[in-house]
Amino acid sequence: MRRSLFAILPLLIYAVPALAQDPPPGIRLSTTYQTQNRPLLAVRPVEGAGPTGEVLDSITTIVQRDLLNSSRFNVIEGVPQSLRTGAVDYAQWNSLNVVYLVTGTVAPATDGYEISLTVHDVVYARVVHEGRYVLPVAESPAFRMAVHALSDQVVQSALNAPGSAATRIVTTRQHGDGNYDLLIVDSDGYGLRRIAGFGGLIYSPTWSPDGRRILYATGGDRWHLVEREVATGQQRTFDPGGDMIYTPAYAPNGTTIALGIWRENGAEVFQYDISRSGGLRKLTGNLSTVSMYPSYSPDGRRLAFMSDRIGRPAIYVMDEDGGGAAMLSPFIAGQSSDYAAPSWSPTGSRIVFHGVWNRQMRGSYQIMVADADRQGAQIEQITARGNNEDPSWAPDGRNIVYTSVGDGPGGLYIIDAESKNRRLLARGENLRMAEWSPLLLRASDLAARQ
Amino acid sequence: MDGERNETDNKVNAMKRNVWLVALVMVAATAACGKRQAPVQPEPQTPPPVQAPPPARPAPTPTNDGAAEREAERRRIISILEQTVHFDYDEATIRTDAQERLAAKVPLLRANPGIRIRLEGHADERGSVEYNLALGMRRANAVRQYLMEFGIDGSRFETFSYGEDRPSVQGATESAWSQNRRAEFRITTGI
């Protein structure tokens, strides 16, 4: 008797919290991995006579990892020795179930290398892309980004879909004293580095649509916005007024921004023109409530935002002029939900945010995806453990970066909204508030002169 | 950069406090009180702990017999005015215990109309980072509003929020969280 009790107790302990996590109607838990449907891709080791073997290897490895990270392919790890050189034998590749094959040949060029890149459709035994591109020398800080642009070209050529390799993620790292540094990291986790901060409060960094500038809110004696040129470190500051400012977001035109501003007894979403430091216009208007976290749709006509106008933080969608606001996050009677930090997909109508349907579970936020064009439809919850916050879409509209603590090592993670595969991008429990850049470089920028 | 400036600010403020101490003694002697005395001084970002009395300083006029009493009174005023109030989870409503603490500040604020205070709202670590900034602001504003209902001029308060970024107690326990949901009071000028 006693023995069986001991056996049951641990079961109960685990079962109770598991039941509490079951989402109510309106939210569908969807965290299972579905990777079997991805086409198989192989990157044949890049060949060439000029550059060192090390350089060739690094090009191959970067492209291979990028294509795996794109979440759109399964990638062959080791290419059989017999298939590493010579003319492409489609039948042999086909027998390995490979669908897409990438080959490349590198030759020295002025100030770098010229690479001839070919993407093959193995099943139809044809070339779907062939291009010649100029890469900077491997020692150049621009080298890896250039290779990433080639990876995105492969995705585009094979699947007619955008990639997200030639990108960076901006984030903040909080010190023990509560102050923040501003950091960026490449999409493959390489080169995490501090670009600003050195103490002080830094909140909600966001990329300009051209990827050249980062805008963030900072406090101290007076709250203001700082826009920083990533390449040069040059800064401009904006003071739209108000007691506090929060969560700036660029409109697609790169000059209009939306942000939260605290005035008197509450915070509302405002529009502001940074090109003339003026044109402040209020988009939401509910005295004594808090509205913030705006995020523009790719056409700039709509905004997602958070508001606690019904007494709890919820996600809404409205027109760019502030009209027609409608709730997007699930409304479940009797539940004190809490949703925040919406990010509008750059390729469509999906909106990702973090939240909990019961605020007693605050501190264990999960990542959820909704569709702005299907309001009232079921929301998809794509994480289930730990505390996950501040999601942001990659320019491919598929991968999502977010901060996570308590489900594996703490840090920045990337999850594929389709397969729910996730990977650790950068380790650090004190990394907070991540945002994914737009594409920073395209293969066409590297095209060799004919 | 900020750290350096804070240090300088602290020194400058310490000097200014001395100057104000002399001024207060003179003002008290002539019983001429009530005029707004100075523009708001910049507030150090990392001020001394709330409950700790200000560091002992040599009295500016050691021959003056009343100086020690006046210094004690000054310290008493500071300690009451800078007493922290706490909030319930996700709330900015003034609790009963906070009402008592705020009520104790009212006569001192009335008697010392030159005193200006920076109200700093804080949140516990749960909740979204930026939303917690707003929650802290809500708490600071709730305190300001409450004191205004006692007839205290609202322009004497500057409100600020650190959200969840300046916990007074580290840790992910209910006890730590309840200590961290608070509004702090920094006297910026007038004493």
mmCIF file of N, CA and C in Angstrom, chain A residues 8 56 61 94 101 104 153 163 211 268-269 340 345-347 359 391 402 417-418:
data_model
loop_
_atom_site.group_PDB
_atom_site.id
_atom_site.type_symbol
_atom_site.label_atom_id
_atom_site.label_comp_id
_atom_site.label_asym_id
_atom_site.label_seq_id
_atom_site.Cartn_x
_atom_site.Cartn_y
_atom_site.Cartn_z
ATOM 1 N N ILE A 8 2.613 6.708 -6.925
ATOM 2 C CA ILE A 8 1.620 7.606 -7.526
ATOM 3 C C ILE A 8 1.969 9.082 -7.301
ATOM 4 N N LEU A 56 37.420 27.954 -48.874
ATOM 5 C CA LEU A 56 36.411 27.159 -49.581
ATOM 6 C C LEU A 56 35.510 26.427 -48.587
ATOM 7 N N THR A 61 30.441 25.579 -45.560
ATOM 8 C CA THR A 61 29.816 25.392 -44.247
ATOM 9 C C THR A 61 28.772 26.462 -43.960
ATOM 10 N N ASN A 94 19.834 11.827 -57.388
ATOM 11 C CA ASN A 94 18.431 11.439 -57.265
ATOM 12 C C ASN A 94 18.283 10.173 -56.427
ATOM 13 N N LEU A 101 20.364 20.693 -55.377
ATOM 14 C CA LEU A 101 21.808 20.604 -55.205
ATOM 15 C C LEU A 101 22.435 21.976 -55.473
ATOM 16 N N GLY A 104 29.392 25.218 -56.437
ATOM 17 C CA GLY A 104 30.049 26.517 -56.583
ATOM 18 C C GLY A 104 31.509 26.360 -56.932
ATOM 19 N N GLN A 153 19.887 33.521 -51.987
ATOM 20 C CA GLN A 153 19.651 33.355 -53.419
ATOM 21 C C GLN A 153 19.245 31.908 -53.723
ATOM 22 N N GLY A 163 14.583 34.242 -48.274
ATOM 23 C CA GLY A 163 15.440 33.691 -47.226
ATOM 24 C C GLY A 163 15.562 34.684 -46.089
ATOM 25 N N GLY A 211 17.324 48.606 -42.955
ATOM 26 C CA GLY A 211 18.293 47.845 -42.180
ATOM 27 C C GLY A 211 19.538 48.628 -41.792
ATOM 28 N N GLU A 268 -0.740 56.165 -24.830
ATOM 29 C CA GLU A 268 -1.470 55.910 -26.066
ATOM 30 C C GLU A 268 -0.477 55.711 -27.206
ATOM 31 N N VAL A 269 -0.975 55.118 -28.297
ATOM 32 C CA VAL A 269 -0.133 54.952 -29.477
ATOM 33 C C VAL A 269 -0.219 56.224 -30.316
ATOM 34 N N ALA A 340 1.054 40.591 -25.108
ATOM 35 C CA ALA A 340 1.824 41.804 -25.427
ATOM 36 C C ALA A 340 2.811 41.520 -26.551
ATOM 37 N N SER A 345 3.976 39.979 -39.440
ATOM 38 C CA SER A 345 4.829 39.282 -40.407
ATOM 39 C C SER A 345 5.124 40.179 -41.607
ATOM 40 N N PRO A 346 6.380 40.248 -42.043
ATOM 41 C CA PRO A 346 6.717 41.088 -43.200
ATOM 42 C C PRO A 346 6.206 40.501 -44.513
ATOM 43 N N THR A 347 5.674 39.265 -44.485
ATOM 44 C CA THR A 347 5.224 38.666 -45.745
ATOM 45 C C THR A 347 3.718 38.428 -45.800
ATOM 46 N N ARG A 359 -3.426 35.451 -15.926
ATOM 47 C CA ARG A 359 -2.290 36.288 -15.562
ATOM 48 C C ARG A 359 -1.504 35.752 -14.369
ATOM 49 N N PRO A 391 8.620 38.119 -29.367
ATOM 50 C CA PRO A 391 8.881 37.493 -30.661
ATOM 51 C C PRO A 391 8.983 38.515 -31.790
ATOM 52 N N TYR A 402 12.971 35.030 -30.442
ATOM 53 C CA TYR A 402 12.352 35.444 -29.175
ATOM 54 C C TYR A 402 13.317 35.165 -28.037
ATOM 55 N N ALA A 417 7.890 28.797 -37.513
ATOM 56 C CA ALA A 417 6.451 28.801 -37.231
ATOM 57 C C ALA A 417 5.736 27.629 -37.892
ATOM 58 N N GLU A 418 6.360 27.018 -38.906
ATOM 59 C CA GLU A 418 5.717 25.879 -39.579
ATOM 60 C C GLU A 418 6.042 24.567 -38.875
#
